[in-house]
Each structure stands twice: as C-alpha cells, then as structure tokens.
CSV table of C-alpha atoms and ligand atoms in Angstrom, one decimal:
chain,number,residue,atom,x,y,z
A,1,UNK,CA,0.0,0.0,0.1
A,2,UNK,CA,3.0,2.3,0.1
A,3,UNK,CA,2.7,3.2,-3.4
A,4,UNK,CA,5.3,5.7,-3.2
A,5,UNK,CA,8.7,5.0,-1.7
A,6,UNK,CA,10.7,7.5,0.5
A,7,UNK,CA,13.3,7.8,-2.1
A,8,UNK,CA,10.8,8.8,-4.8
A,9,UNK,CA,9.2,11.3,-2.6
A,10,UNK,CA,9.8,15.0,-3.2
A,11,UNK,CA,12.2,16.6,-0.6
A,12,UNK,CA,11.2,20.3,-0.2
A,13,UNK,CA,13.3,22.9,-1.7
A,14,UNK,CA,13.3,26.4,-0.1
A,15,UNK,CA,10.9,27.5,-2.8
A,16,UNK,CA,8.5,24.8,-2.1
A,17,UNK,CA,8.5,25.8,1.6
A,18,UNK,CA,8.0,29.4,0.5
A,19,UNK,CA,5.0,28.2,-1.6
A,20,UNK,CA,3.5,26.3,1.2
A,21,UNK,CA,3.8,29.2,3.6
A,22,UNK,CA,2.0,31.5,0.9
A,23,UNK,CA,-0.7,28.8,0.4
A,24,UNK,CA,-1.3,28.5,4.1
A,25,UNK,CA,-1.3,32.3,4.5
A,26,UNK,CA,-3.7,32.6,1.6
A,27,UNK,CA,-6.3,30.5,3.6
A,28,UNK,CA,-6.7,33.3,6.0
A,29,UNK,CA,-7.4,35.9,3.3
A,30,UNK,CA,-10.1,33.7,1.9
A,31,UNK,CA,-11.8,33.3,5.3
A,32,UNK,CA,-15.3,34.2,6.0
A,33,UNK,CA,-14.9,35.6,9.4
A,34,UNK,CA,-12.4,38.3,10.6
A,35,UNK,CA,-10.4,37.0,13.4
A,36,UNK,CA,-7.0,37.9,14.8
A,37,UNK,CA,-4.4,35.1,13.9
A,38,UNK,CA,-1.0,34.0,15.1
A,39,UNK,CA,1.7,32.5,13.0
A,40,UNK,CA,2.8,29.1,14.3
A,41,UNK,CA,5.3,26.4,13.2
A,42,UNK,CA,3.9,23.1,11.8
A,43,UNK,CA,4.9,20.1,9.8
A,44,UNK,CA,2.9,19.1,6.7
A,45,UNK,CA,3.0,18.0,3.2
A,46,UNK,CA,2.4,19.7,-0.1
A,47,UNK,CA,1.4,16.7,-2.1
A,48,UNK,CA,0.6,13.0,-1.8
A,49,UNK,CA,4.0,12.1,-3.0
A,50,UNK,CA,6.0,14.5,-0.9
A,51,UNK,CA,7.6,14.2,2.5
A,52,UNK,CA,6.4,16.1,5.4
A,53,UNK,CA,8.4,19.2,6.2
A,54,UNK,CA,8.3,22.4,8.3
A,55,UNK,CA,5.9,25.1,7.3
A,56,UNK,CA,4.1,28.1,8.9
A,57,UNK,CA,0.2,28.1,9.4
A,58,UNK,CA,-2.1,30.4,10.9
A,59,UNK,CA,-4.2,29.8,14.0
A,60,UNK,CA,-7.0,32.1,15.3
A,61,UNK,CA,-6.6,33.9,18.6
A,62,UNK,CA,-9.2,32.5,20.9
A,63,UNK,CA,-12.8,33.8,20.2
A,64,UNK,CA,-15.3,33.8,23.0
A,65,UNK,CA,-15.7,30.1,23.5
A,66,UNK,CA,-12.2,29.1,22.5
A,67,UNK,CA,-9.1,27.8,24.2
A,68,UNK,CA,-5.7,28.2,22.8
A,69,UNK,CA,-3.4,25.1,23.6
A,70,UNK,CA,0.2,24.7,23.3
A,71,UNK,CA,0.8,21.2,21.9
A,72,UNK,CA,3.2,19.2,24.1
A,73,UNK,CA,2.6,15.8,22.3
A,74,UNK,CA,0.8,14.5,19.3
A,75,UNK,CA,0.4,10.9,18.4
A,76,UNK,CA,0.8,9.5,14.8
A,77,UNK,CA,-2.1,7.5,13.7
A,78,UNK,CA,-2.2,5.7,10.5
A,79,UNK,CA,-5.0,7.8,9.4
A,80,UNK,CA,-2.4,10.7,9.3
A,81,UNK,CA,-0.4,8.6,6.8
A,82,UNK,CA,-3.5,7.7,4.7
A,83,UNK,CA,-4.5,11.3,4.5
A,84,UNK,CA,-1.0,12.8,3.9
A,85,UNK,CA,-0.6,10.4,0.9
A,86,UNK,CA,-4.3,11.0,-0.4
A,87,UNK,CA,-5.0,7.3,0.0
A,88,UNK,CA,-8.7,8.0,0.7
A,89,UNK,CA,-8.7,10.7,-1.8
A,90,UNK,CA,-10.0,14.3,-0.9
A,91,UNK,CA,-6.9,15.4,0.8
A,92,UNK,CA,-6.4,19.3,0.6
A,93,UNK,CA,-2.9,20.5,0.5
A,94,UNK,CA,-0.9,21.7,2.3
A,95,UNK,CA,-2.0,18.8,4.7
A,96,UNK,CA,-0.8,19.0,8.5
A,97,UNK,CA,-1.8,16.0,9.9
A,98,UNK,CA,-2.2,15.0,13.8
A,99,UNK,CA,-5.3,14.2,15.8
A,100,UNK,CA,-4.0,12.7,19.1
A,101,UNK,CA,-3.3,16.1,20.8
A,102,UNK,CA,-2.3,16.8,24.3
A,103,UNK,CA,-1.0,20.0,25.7
A,104,UNK,CA,-1.4,23.1,28.0
A,105,UNK,CA,-3.9,25.9,27.8
A,106,UNK,CA,-2.1,29.1,27.1
A,107,UNK,CA,-5.1,31.5,26.6
A,108,UNK,CA,-8.8,31.3,26.9
A,109,UNK,CA,-11.8,33.3,25.4
A,110,UNK,CA,-14.1,35.4,27.6
A,111,UNK,CA,-17.0,32.8,28.0
A,112,UNK,CA,-14.7,29.8,28.5
A,113,UNK,CA,-15.6,27.8,31.8
A,114,UNK,CA,-14.3,24.3,31.4
A,115,UNK,CA,-10.6,25.4,31.5
A,116,UNK,CA,-8.2,27.8,32.8
A,117,UNK,CA,-4.5,28.9,31.8
A,118,UNK,CA,-2.2,26.2,32.7
A,119,UNK,CA,-4.6,23.3,32.6
A,120,UNK,CA,-3.6,20.1,30.6
A,121,UNK,CA,-6.1,19.7,27.7
A,122,UNK,CA,-6.6,17.2,24.8
A,123,UNK,CA,-8.1,17.4,21.3
A,124,UNK,CA,-9.0,14.3,19.3
A,125,UNK,CA,-10.3,14.1,15.7
A,126,UNK,CA,-13.1,16.6,15.6
A,127,UNK,CA,-13.0,20.2,16.6
A,128,UNK,CA,-16.6,21.1,15.8
A,129,UNK,CA,-20.0,19.9,14.4
A,130,UNK,CA,-23.5,21.3,13.7
A,131,UNK,CA,-24.5,20.8,17.3
A,132,UNK,CA,-28.2,20.8,16.2
A,133,UNK,CA,-29.0,17.7,14.4
A,134,UNK,CA,-30.2,14.6,16.2
A,135,UNK,CA,-26.8,13.0,16.4
A,136,UNK,CA,-25.1,15.9,17.8
A,137,UNK,CA,-27.8,16.3,20.4
A,138,UNK,CA,-27.4,12.5,21.3
A,139,UNK,CA,-23.7,13.0,21.8
A,140,UNK,CA,-22.9,11.3,18.5
A,141,UNK,CA,-21.0,14.2,16.9
A,142,UNK,CA,-18.8,11.7,14.9
A,143,UNK,CA,-22.0,11.0,12.9
A,144,UNK,CA,-23.1,14.7,12.4
A,145,UNK,CA,-25.6,14.9,9.6
A,146,UNK,CA,-24.1,18.0,8.1
A,147,UNK,CA,-20.6,16.7,8.7
A,148,UNK,CA,-18.5,17.6,11.7
A,149,UNK,CA,-15.4,19.6,11.3
A,150,UNK,CA,-12.4,17.3,11.5
A,151,UNK,CA,-9.1,18.4,13.2
A,152,UNK,CA,-7.5,18.5,9.9
A,153,UNK,CA,-8.6,18.4,6.2
A,154,UNK,CA,-12.0,20.0,6.9
A,155,UNK,CA,-13.3,23.5,6.0
A,156,UNK,CA,-12.1,26.1,8.5
A,157,UNK,CA,-15.1,28.5,9.1
A,158,UNK,CA,-13.0,31.0,11.0
A,159,UNK,CA,-10.1,31.3,8.6
A,160,UNK,CA,-11.3,30.0,5.4
A,161,UNK,CA,-9.3,27.2,3.7
A,162,UNK,CA,-9.1,24.1,5.6
A,163,UNK,CA,-8.3,22.9,9.2
A,164,UNK,CA,-4.6,21.9,10.2
A,165,UNK,CA,-3.8,19.2,12.7
A,166,UNK,CA,-1.7,18.6,15.6
A,167,UNK,CA,1.7,18.4,14.0
A,168,UNK,CA,2.0,21.9,15.1
A,169,UNK,CA,3.1,24.2,18.0
A,170,UNK,CA,-0.4,25.2,19.1
A,171,UNK,CA,-4.1,24.7,18.2
A,172,UNK,CA,-7.1,26.8,19.0
A,173,UNK,CA,-10.4,25.0,19.5
A,174,UNK,CA,-14.0,25.6,21.0
A,175,UNK,CA,-13.9,24.3,24.6
A,176,UNK,CA,-17.0,22.2,23.8
A,177,UNK,CA,-14.6,19.9,21.6
A,178,UNK,CA,-11.7,20.0,24.3
A,179,UNK,CA,-11.3,17.1,26.9
A,180,UNK,CA,-9.7,16.7,30.2
A,181,UNK,CA,-6.9,14.2,30.8
A,182,UNK,CA,-7.0,12.4,34.1
A,183,UNK,CA,-4.1,13.7,36.1
A,184,UNK,CA,-2.8,10.2,36.9
A,185,UNK,CA,-1.9,9.4,33.4
A,186,UNK,CA,1.4,10.1,31.7
A,187,UNK,CA,0.5,12.9,29.3
A,188,UNK,CA,2.6,11.8,26.3
A,189,UNK,CA,1.3,8.1,26.6
A,190,UNK,CA,-2.3,9.5,27.0
A,191,UNK,CA,-2.1,11.2,23.5
A,192,UNK,CA,-3.1,8.2,21.4
A,193,UNK,CA,-6.2,7.7,23.5
A,194,UNK,CA,-7.7,10.6,21.6
A,195,UNK,CA,-8.0,8.6,18.5
A,196,UNK,CA,-6.7,5.0,19.1
A,197,UNK,CA,-8.3,4.7,22.4
A,198,UNK,CA,-11.8,6.2,21.6
A,199,UNK,CA,-11.9,4.4,18.2
A,200,UNK,CA,-11.8,1.0,19.9
A,201,UNK,CA,-13.5,1.9,23.2
A,202,UNK,CA,-16.7,3.1,21.4
A,203,UNK,CA,-17.4,-0.2,19.4
A,204,UNK,CA,-16.2,-2.4,22.5
A,205,UNK,CA,-18.9,-0.5,24.5
A,206,UNK,CA,-21.5,-0.5,21.9
A,207,UNK,CA,-21.2,-4.2,21.2
A,208,UNK,CA,-21.0,-4.9,24.9
A,209,UNK,CA,-17.6,-6.3,25.6
A,210,UNK,CA,-17.9,-7.7,29.0
A,211,UNK,CA,-17.4,-10.6,31.2
A,212,UNK,CA,-18.4,-13.8,29.3
A,213,UNK,CA,-17.8,-12.4,26.0
A,214,UNK,CA,-15.2,-13.5,23.6
A,215,UNK,CA,-13.7,-10.7,22.0
A,216,UNK,CA,-11.2,-11.0,18.9
A,217,UNK,CA,-8.9,-8.2,18.0
A,218,UNK,CA,-7.2,-8.2,14.6
A,219,UNK,CA,-4.1,-6.3,14.0
A,220,UNK,CA,-1.9,-5.3,16.8
A,221,UNK,CA,-0.9,-1.6,15.9
A,222,UNK,CA,-1.9,1.6,17.6
A,223,UNK,CA,-5.6,0.9,17.5
A,224,UNK,CA,-5.4,-2.8,18.1
A,225,UNK,CA,-3.1,-2.8,21.2
A,226,UNK,CA,-5.5,-0.2,22.8
A,227,UNK,CA,-8.5,-2.5,22.0
A,228,UNK,CA,-6.8,-5.2,23.9
A,229,UNK,CA,-6.1,-3.2,26.8
A,230,UNK,CA,-9.7,-1.7,27.0
A,231,UNK,CA,-11.5,-5.1,26.1
A,232,UNK,CA,-9.6,-6.7,28.9
A,233,UNK,CA,-10.4,-3.8,31.3
A,234,UNK,CA,-14.0,-4.2,30.4
A,235,UNK,CA,-13.8,-7.9,31.5
A,236,UNK,CA,-14.0,-9.6,28.2
A,237,UNK,CA,-11.9,-12.7,27.2
A,238,UNK,CA,-9.5,-11.3,24.5
A,239,UNK,CA,-8.1,-13.2,21.6
A,240,UNK,CA,-5.5,-11.5,19.5
A,241,UNK,CA,-5.1,-12.3,15.8
A,242,UNK,CA,-1.9,-11.0,14.3
A,243,UNK,CA,0.1,-11.5,11.1
A,244,UNK,CA,3.3,-10.9,13.4
A,245,UNK,CA,4.8,-13.8,15.3
A,246,UNK,CA,7.0,-11.2,17.1
A,247,UNK,CA,4.1,-9.6,18.7
A,248,UNK,CA,2.8,-13.0,20.6
A,249,UNK,CA,4.6,-11.9,23.9
A,250,UNK,CA,3.5,-8.5,23.8
A,251,UNK,CA,0.0,-9.4,23.0
A,252,UNK,CA,-0.2,-11.5,26.3
A,253,UNK,CA,1.4,-8.7,28.2
A,254,UNK,CA,-1.1,-6.3,26.9
A,255,UNK,CA,-3.8,-8.6,28.2
A,256,UNK,CA,-4.8,-11.2,25.6
A,257,UNK,CA,-5.9,-14.5,26.9
A,258,UNK,CA,-4.8,-16.2,23.6
A,259,UNK,CA,-2.9,-15.1,20.5
A,260,UNK,CA,-3.3,-16.6,17.1
A,261,UNK,CA,-1.1,-16.2,14.0
A,262,UNK,CA,-3.7,-15.5,11.4
A,263,UNK,CA,-1.5,-17.1,8.6
A,264,UNK,CA,-1.7,-20.3,10.3
A,265,UNK,CA,-5.0,-22.2,9.3
A,266,UNK,CA,-4.8,-24.8,12.3
A,267,UNK,CA,-4.5,-22.0,14.7
A,268,UNK,CA,-7.4,-20.0,13.1
A,269,UNK,CA,-9.6,-23.1,13.1
A,270,UNK,CA,-9.5,-23.1,16.9
A,271,UNK,CA,-11.8,-20.0,17.1
A,272,UNK,CA,-14.0,-20.9,14.1
A,273,UNK,CA,-17.5,-19.8,15.0
A,274,UNK,CA,-16.5,-19.2,18.6
A,275,UNK,CA,-16.4,-15.2,19.0
A,276,UNK,CA,-19.1,-12.9,20.0
A,277,UNK,CA,-17.2,-9.7,18.5
A,278,UNK,CA,-14.2,-9.1,16.5
A,279,UNK,CA,-12.7,-5.5,16.2
A,280,UNK,CA,-10.7,-5.3,13.0
A,281,UNK,CA,-8.0,-2.8,13.3
A,282,UNK,CA,-5.9,-3.6,10.0
A,283,UNK,CA,-4.7,-0.8,7.9
A,284,UNK,CA,-4.3,-2.8,4.6
A,285,UNK,CA,-6.1,-5.2,2.4
A,286,UNK,CA,-6.8,-8.5,4.0
A,287,UNK,CA,-9.4,-11.4,3.8
A,288,UNK,CA,-12.6,-10.5,5.4
A,289,UNK,CA,-14.2,-13.9,5.1
A,290,UNK,CA,-11.4,-15.4,7.2
A,291,UNK,CA,-12.3,-13.2,10.2
A,292,UNK,CA,-16.0,-13.5,9.6
A,293,UNK,CA,-15.6,-17.3,10.0
A,294,UNK,CA,-14.6,-16.6,13.5
A,295,UNK,CA,-18.0,-15.2,14.6
A,296,UNK,CA,-20.7,-17.3,16.6
A,297,UNK,CA,-24.4,-16.8,15.4
A,298,UNK,CA,-25.3,-13.1,15.9
A,299,UNK,CA,-21.7,-12.2,16.2
A,300,UNK,CA,-20.3,-8.9,14.8
A,301,UNK,CA,-17.3,-8.1,13.0
A,302,UNK,CA,-16.6,-4.4,13.4
A,303,UNK,CA,-14.3,-2.7,11.0
A,304,UNK,CA,-12.4,0.4,12.4
A,305,UNK,CA,-9.5,-0.1,10.3
A,306,UNK,CA,-9.9,1.8,6.9
A,307,UNK,CA,-7.8,0.3,4.3
A,308,UNK,CA,-7.5,2.2,0.8
A,309,UNK,CA,-9.2,-0.3,-1.3
A,310,UNK,CA,-12.7,-2.1,-1.1
A,311,UNK,CA,-12.8,-5.3,0.9
A,312,UNK,CA,-14.8,-8.1,-0.7
A,313,UNK,CA,-17.1,-10.3,1.5
A,314,UNK,CA,-18.6,-13.6,0.6
A,315,UNK,CA,-22.4,-13.9,1.1
A,316,UNK,CA,-22.0,-17.2,2.8
A,317,UNK,CA,-19.7,-15.8,5.5
A,318,UNK,CA,-22.7,-13.9,6.6
A,319,UNK,CA,-25.9,-15.6,5.8
A,320,UNK,CA,-25.9,-19.1,7.6
A,321,UNK,CA,-24.9,-17.5,10.9
A,322,UNK,CA,-26.9,-14.3,10.9
A,323,UNK,CA,-23.5,-12.7,11.3
A,324,UNK,CA,-23.2,-8.8,11.3
A,325,UNK,CA,-20.5,-7.0,9.4
A,326,UNK,CA,-20.4,-3.4,10.8
A,327,UNK,CA,-18.2,-0.4,11.0
A,328,UNK,CA,-17.5,2.4,13.6
A,329,UNK,CA,-15.7,5.7,13.6
A,330,UNK,CA,-14.2,7.5,16.6
A,331,UNK,CA,-16.6,8.4,19.3
A,332,UNK,CA,-18.6,11.5,20.4
A,333,UNK,CA,-17.2,14.2,22.8
A,334,UNK,CA,-19.0,13.0,25.9
A,335,UNK,CA,-17.9,9.3,25.3
A,336,UNK,CA,-14.3,10.5,24.5
A,337,UNK,CA,-14.4,12.0,28.0
A,338,UNK,CA,-15.9,9.0,29.5
A,339,UNK,CA,-13.2,6.8,27.7
A,340,UNK,CA,-10.4,9.0,29.3
A,341,UNK,CA,-11.8,8.8,32.7
A,342,UNK,CA,-12.2,5.0,32.3
A,343,UNK,CA,-8.5,4.9,31.3
A,344,UNK,CA,-7.8,7.1,34.3
A,345,UNK,CA,-9.5,4.7,36.4
A,346,UNK,CA,-7.9,1.5,35.2
A,347,UNK,CA,-4.4,3.1,34.6
A,348,UNK,CA,-4.5,2.5,30.9
A,349,UNK,CA,-2.3,4.5,28.5
A,350,UNK,CA,-0.7,3.6,25.1
A,351,UNK,CA,2.6,1.8,24.7
A,352,UNK,CA,4.6,4.6,22.9
A,353,UNK,CA,7.9,5.4,21.2
A,354,UNK,CA,8.8,9.1,21.5
A,355,UNK,CA,10.2,10.7,18.4
A,356,UNK,CA,11.1,14.2,17.3
A,357,UNK,CA,9.0,16.2,14.8
A,358,UNK,CA,11.9,15.9,12.3
A,359,UNK,CA,11.6,12.0,12.3
A,360,UNK,CA,8.1,11.7,11.1
A,361,UNK,CA,8.8,10.6,7.4
A,362,UNK,CA,10.9,7.7,8.9
A,363,UNK,CA,8.2,6.9,11.3
A,364,UNK,CA,5.7,6.8,8.5
A,365,UNK,CA,7.9,4.2,6.7
A,366,UNK,CA,8.2,2.3,9.9
A,367,UNK,CA,4.4,2.5,10.4
A,368,UNK,CA,3.9,0.7,7.0
A,369,UNK,CA,6.2,-2.0,8.0
A,370,UNK,CA,4.5,-2.5,11.4
A,371,UNK,CA,7.7,-1.5,12.9
A,372,UNK,CA,6.2,0.4,16.0
A,373,UNK,CA,5.5,-0.7,19.4
A,374,UNK,CA,2.8,0.4,19.4
A,375,UNK,CA,2.3,4.1,18.9
A,376,UNK,CA,4.7,6.9,17.8
A,377,UNK,CA,4.3,10.0,19.9
A,378,UNK,CA,5.8,13.3,18.8
A,379,UNK,CA,7.7,15.5,21.4
A,380,UNK,CA,6.5,18.8,20.1
A,381,UNK,CA,9.3,20.5,22.0
A,382,UNK,CA,11.4,19.4,18.8
A,383,UNK,CA,9.3,21.8,16.7
A,384,UNK,CA,9.1,24.5,19.1
A,385,UNK,CA,12.9,24.8,19.3
A,386,UNK,CA,13.6,24.4,15.5
A,387,UNK,CA,13.8,27.3,12.7
A,388,UNK,CA,12.0,27.1,9.5
A,389,UNK,CA,14.9,26.1,7.0
A,390,UNK,CA,14.5,29.2,4.8
A,391,UNK,CA,14.3,31.6,7.9
A,392,UNK,CA,17.4,33.1,9.3
B,401,NAP,P1,-1.1,0.6,12.7
B,401,NAP,O1,-0.5,1.1,13.9
B,401,NAP,O2,-0.3,0.9,11.5
B,401,NAP,O3,-1.6,-0.8,12.7
B,401,NAP,C1,-2.1,-1.6,11.8
B,401,NAP,C2,-1.9,-3.1,12.1
B,401,NAP,O4,-2.5,-3.8,11.1
B,401,NAP,C3,-0.4,-3.5,12.0
B,401,NAP,O5,0.3,-3.3,13.1
B,401,NAP,C4,-0.5,-5.1,11.6
B,401,NAP,O6,-0.8,-5.8,12.8
B,401,NAP,C5,-1.9,-4.9,10.8
B,401,NAP,N1,-1.5,-5.0,9.3
B,401,NAP,C6,-0.8,-4.2,8.6
B,401,NAP,N2,-0.8,-4.6,7.4
B,401,NAP,C7,-1.4,-5.7,7.2
B,401,NAP,C8,-1.8,-6.6,6.1
B,401,NAP,N3,-1.1,-6.3,5.0
B,401,NAP,N4,-2.5,-7.8,6.6
B,401,NAP,C9,-2.7,-8.0,7.7
B,401,NAP,N5,-2.5,-7.1,8.9
B,401,NAP,C10,-1.8,-6.1,8.5
B,401,NAP,O7,-2.4,1.4,12.3
B,401,NAP,P2,-3.4,2.2,13.3
B,401,NAP,O8,-3.1,3.6,13.5
B,401,NAP,O9,-3.7,1.3,14.4
B,401,NAP,O10,-4.7,2.3,12.3
B,401,NAP,C11,-5.3,1.1,11.9
B,401,NAP,C12,-6.5,1.5,10.8
B,401,NAP,O11,-7.5,2.0,11.5
B,401,NAP,C13,-5.9,2.5,9.6
B,401,NAP,O12,-6.4,2.1,8.5
B,401,NAP,C14,-6.5,3.7,10.0
B,401,NAP,O13,-6.7,4.8,9.3
B,401,NAP,C15,-7.7,3.3,10.8
B,401,NAP,N6,-8.3,4.1,11.8
B,401,NAP,C16,-9.8,4.3,11.7
B,401,NAP,C17,-10.5,5.1,12.6
B,401,NAP,C18,-11.9,5.1,12.7
B,401,NAP,O14,-12.5,6.1,13.2
B,401,NAP,N7,-12.6,3.9,12.2
B,401,NAP,C19,-9.7,5.8,13.6
B,401,NAP,C20,-8.3,5.7,13.5
B,401,NAP,C21,-7.7,4.9,12.7
B,401,NAP,P3,-0.3,-7.3,13.0
B,401,NAP,O15,1.3,-7.1,12.8
B,401,NAP,O16,-0.6,-7.6,14.4
B,401,NAP,O17,-0.8,-8.3,11.9
B,402,ZN,ZN1,-6.6,8.4,14.2
B,403,ZN,ZN1,-24.8,17.6,13.8
C-alpha cells in the first residue's frame, strides 16, 4: 500500500517551503470571518508524493468560547499517513496531520468555563460539529448529519481554507470539543487515547464487550493494542489475531488471553464460530471471510481499520450464521471524556515510542512495515525549538 517509496518522494526545496507558507497564508485571506491570527510552526506535506516538512500556518486567537493550547505531544495515527498520501482521496494540501493532541492551555476566550490557563487539555479527531442535528444532540457528533469539522482536512469556518492538525506548536479549539486528561496518566502516553483509544472503546462498549464475551482483536498496531487493553479492562476474554509472530509475547503482556497467528490455518480453526465480537484494526487489504468465519451466530465483526481499497465479502460468510458486518468511527465528545476517565480509573495508556517532529517521514515508513510498539508520539518541543529552514 506504500505506493510511493521514500526515495521517490519529493524533498522540499526552499521555494517549495515558501510556496506552502504562501498557500497557508492565503487560507486566512479567503476566510469568511475576521479574526485575529498568530503564525505558528507546523509540519505538513504539499502533495501525496512529498515528504512532510516544516511550514508556517495560521491559528486564530481565541474567540469567546475558544481555548488556545500549546501542543506538548501528538500521536501518529495511520489515518495521518492515509490522509497525507491521499489514499482515501480528497486530501487538501498543504496537509498538516495529527489528531491525538495533548497540551497546555495558554489562553482562553471570555466565555470559557471548562478550562483555565495552565490546565492540561486534549483534542481528538473533531474540533466542531453542527450541534443541532439529532446525532449531535445525542452526543454522536462523529456522525453529525451535516458533517463534523475534523481536526485536519475539513473546512475552517474561522479562517477559510481548511483545518490543520496537531503536528504544530499550538491549536485553537472551541472548549466544547476539548477534553480533560486524568491527572494520574502520563501525558505523552495518553495522547493516543484521543484517536486509537476512543476508536476502539466506542465499538467495544456499543457491542457490549464484558465478562463472558469472547472478543477478537485483529491487527496489533496503535488501535489494536488499545483494543486489547480496553477489552480486557471491560472484563472480556480477549483473543489477538496477528500476522506478526514477534508480537505474541507483547499481546499476552497487553492482556490477551490467547494469541493466534492469522496466517496459520490450524491456529485459526481453534476459534471458528466461537467469537461474539471481532474488532478489525487492520490498515491494509486482508481477507474478511477469514475473520467473519470466527463469529458465532449473531456475532459482529466491526471494521475500524480503513484500508485504501474495498474489502470483498462472501455472502455465505454472513448468511448461515446471521452474522453482522459493521463499521464504527471514533466516538462522540462525551464518550471520549468517558473513555479518558475509564483509562484514568484503570491506569490505561498507550505503549509509545517518542520521536522528534523531524523524524516523521521515517516514522511513516516504519508504520507501514508494522515496526512500532505500538504508537509513535511526537515530542513537540522538537518543533518549538527548531527554525524554518528558509528563515534566518
Ligand atoms: P497501525 O498502527 O499501522 O496498525 C495496523 C496493524 O494492522 C499492523 O500493526 C498490523 O498488525 C496489521 N496489518 C498491517 N498490514 C497488514 C496486512 N497487509 N495484512 C494484515 N494485517 C496487517 O495503524 P493504526 O493507527 O492502528 O490504524 C489502523 C487502521 O485504522 C488504519 O487504517 C486507520 O486509518 C484506521 N483508523 C480508523 C479510525 C476510525 O474512526 N474508524 C480511527 C483511527 C484509525 P499485526 O502485525 O498484528 O498483523
Ligand atoms: Zn486516528
Ligand atoms: Zn450535527
């Protein structure tokens, strides 16, 4: 799925960087609302086949209900890579990814009540929604009828252009879409909860992972390793399905009751027709029928992984067992806070490898090889302390 190797990707020249800066600046001029802005450093890409590199973007100064967050850490989700490389199509460039954001409040708007300067705060995949449709009223902003505003690659109603994500020094967000991080959790290791955590918590809860239930987790990456920890904490029996024999010991350590090498037919046969729920966290093409065959009657396979291309399913993988083939995306704001509090209570964070912002292209290549245990988190001090290459 890595269609473009690192060597073939464009490395930005000074002119490219200038062009991106100009493009990012232009978004403000096209904006519908007049708001004061600040210039901040970010990391992004100008094209699907280009490396990520440093650029300047604008952030609005807080309006009435906004908080300005100095970003301390940002997780690296496979969705960042899918988007940066336009694998889902519709990426608007320049693209600044990042939606697993934790940081510190540095300024607040006049009407802000949830946060004060100095508080830790977190932002996930959404920064706004219509707030009026039935889904928004029910706390399901992720399914907002008119479309929520994603943290990156969505229209920016304040500045015009599109939103920029957490690979940046700061972000300004309406407090209604900002979360509290339990104080007992390591802040850097809590960052991945904002996407990997909620994306697996929400379907585990909806499909009732609990004592007496057998839950399969397919693909032990950022999402998968969180699914194991969360399902275990919910009391379910957890069976991991991995393509990587090297992850067996880790899967047990993360809480799995059993681990299956999915390439081994004999091992797979042990769970045929046995599972109540399967959470599929795989980022690339794979055989759906293989995993549907694990479900009991009325069992559900829930796709959270979002590979680039369609995944074919045989009718007879579903029909004879009244099986469900479903999908789920992130979670609402209230549920995200609930997930963070659940993680606080159970002392759950992500297993992380900390990187500097400048290592992001190498990190993407390693992500594609499954070479991360189990989430890269960017230490944003590395960006704060750097200079734009074409600046003196
Ligand atoms: P990740 O860290 O790269 O993990 C993906 C895992 O999938 C790998 O560790 C590997 O696990 C497995 N895998 C990779 N290539 C495979 C292949 N060819 N065949 C079988 N298994 C393979 O990615 P992530 O950040 O967890 O994200 C996973 C997917 O979820 C991505 O597509 C991402 O865009 C999507 N996502 C969706 C949502 C949502 O709202 N639904 C939110 C966030 C992310 P093993 O080594 O164990 O096999
Ligand atoms: Zn994500
Ligand atoms: Zn809505």
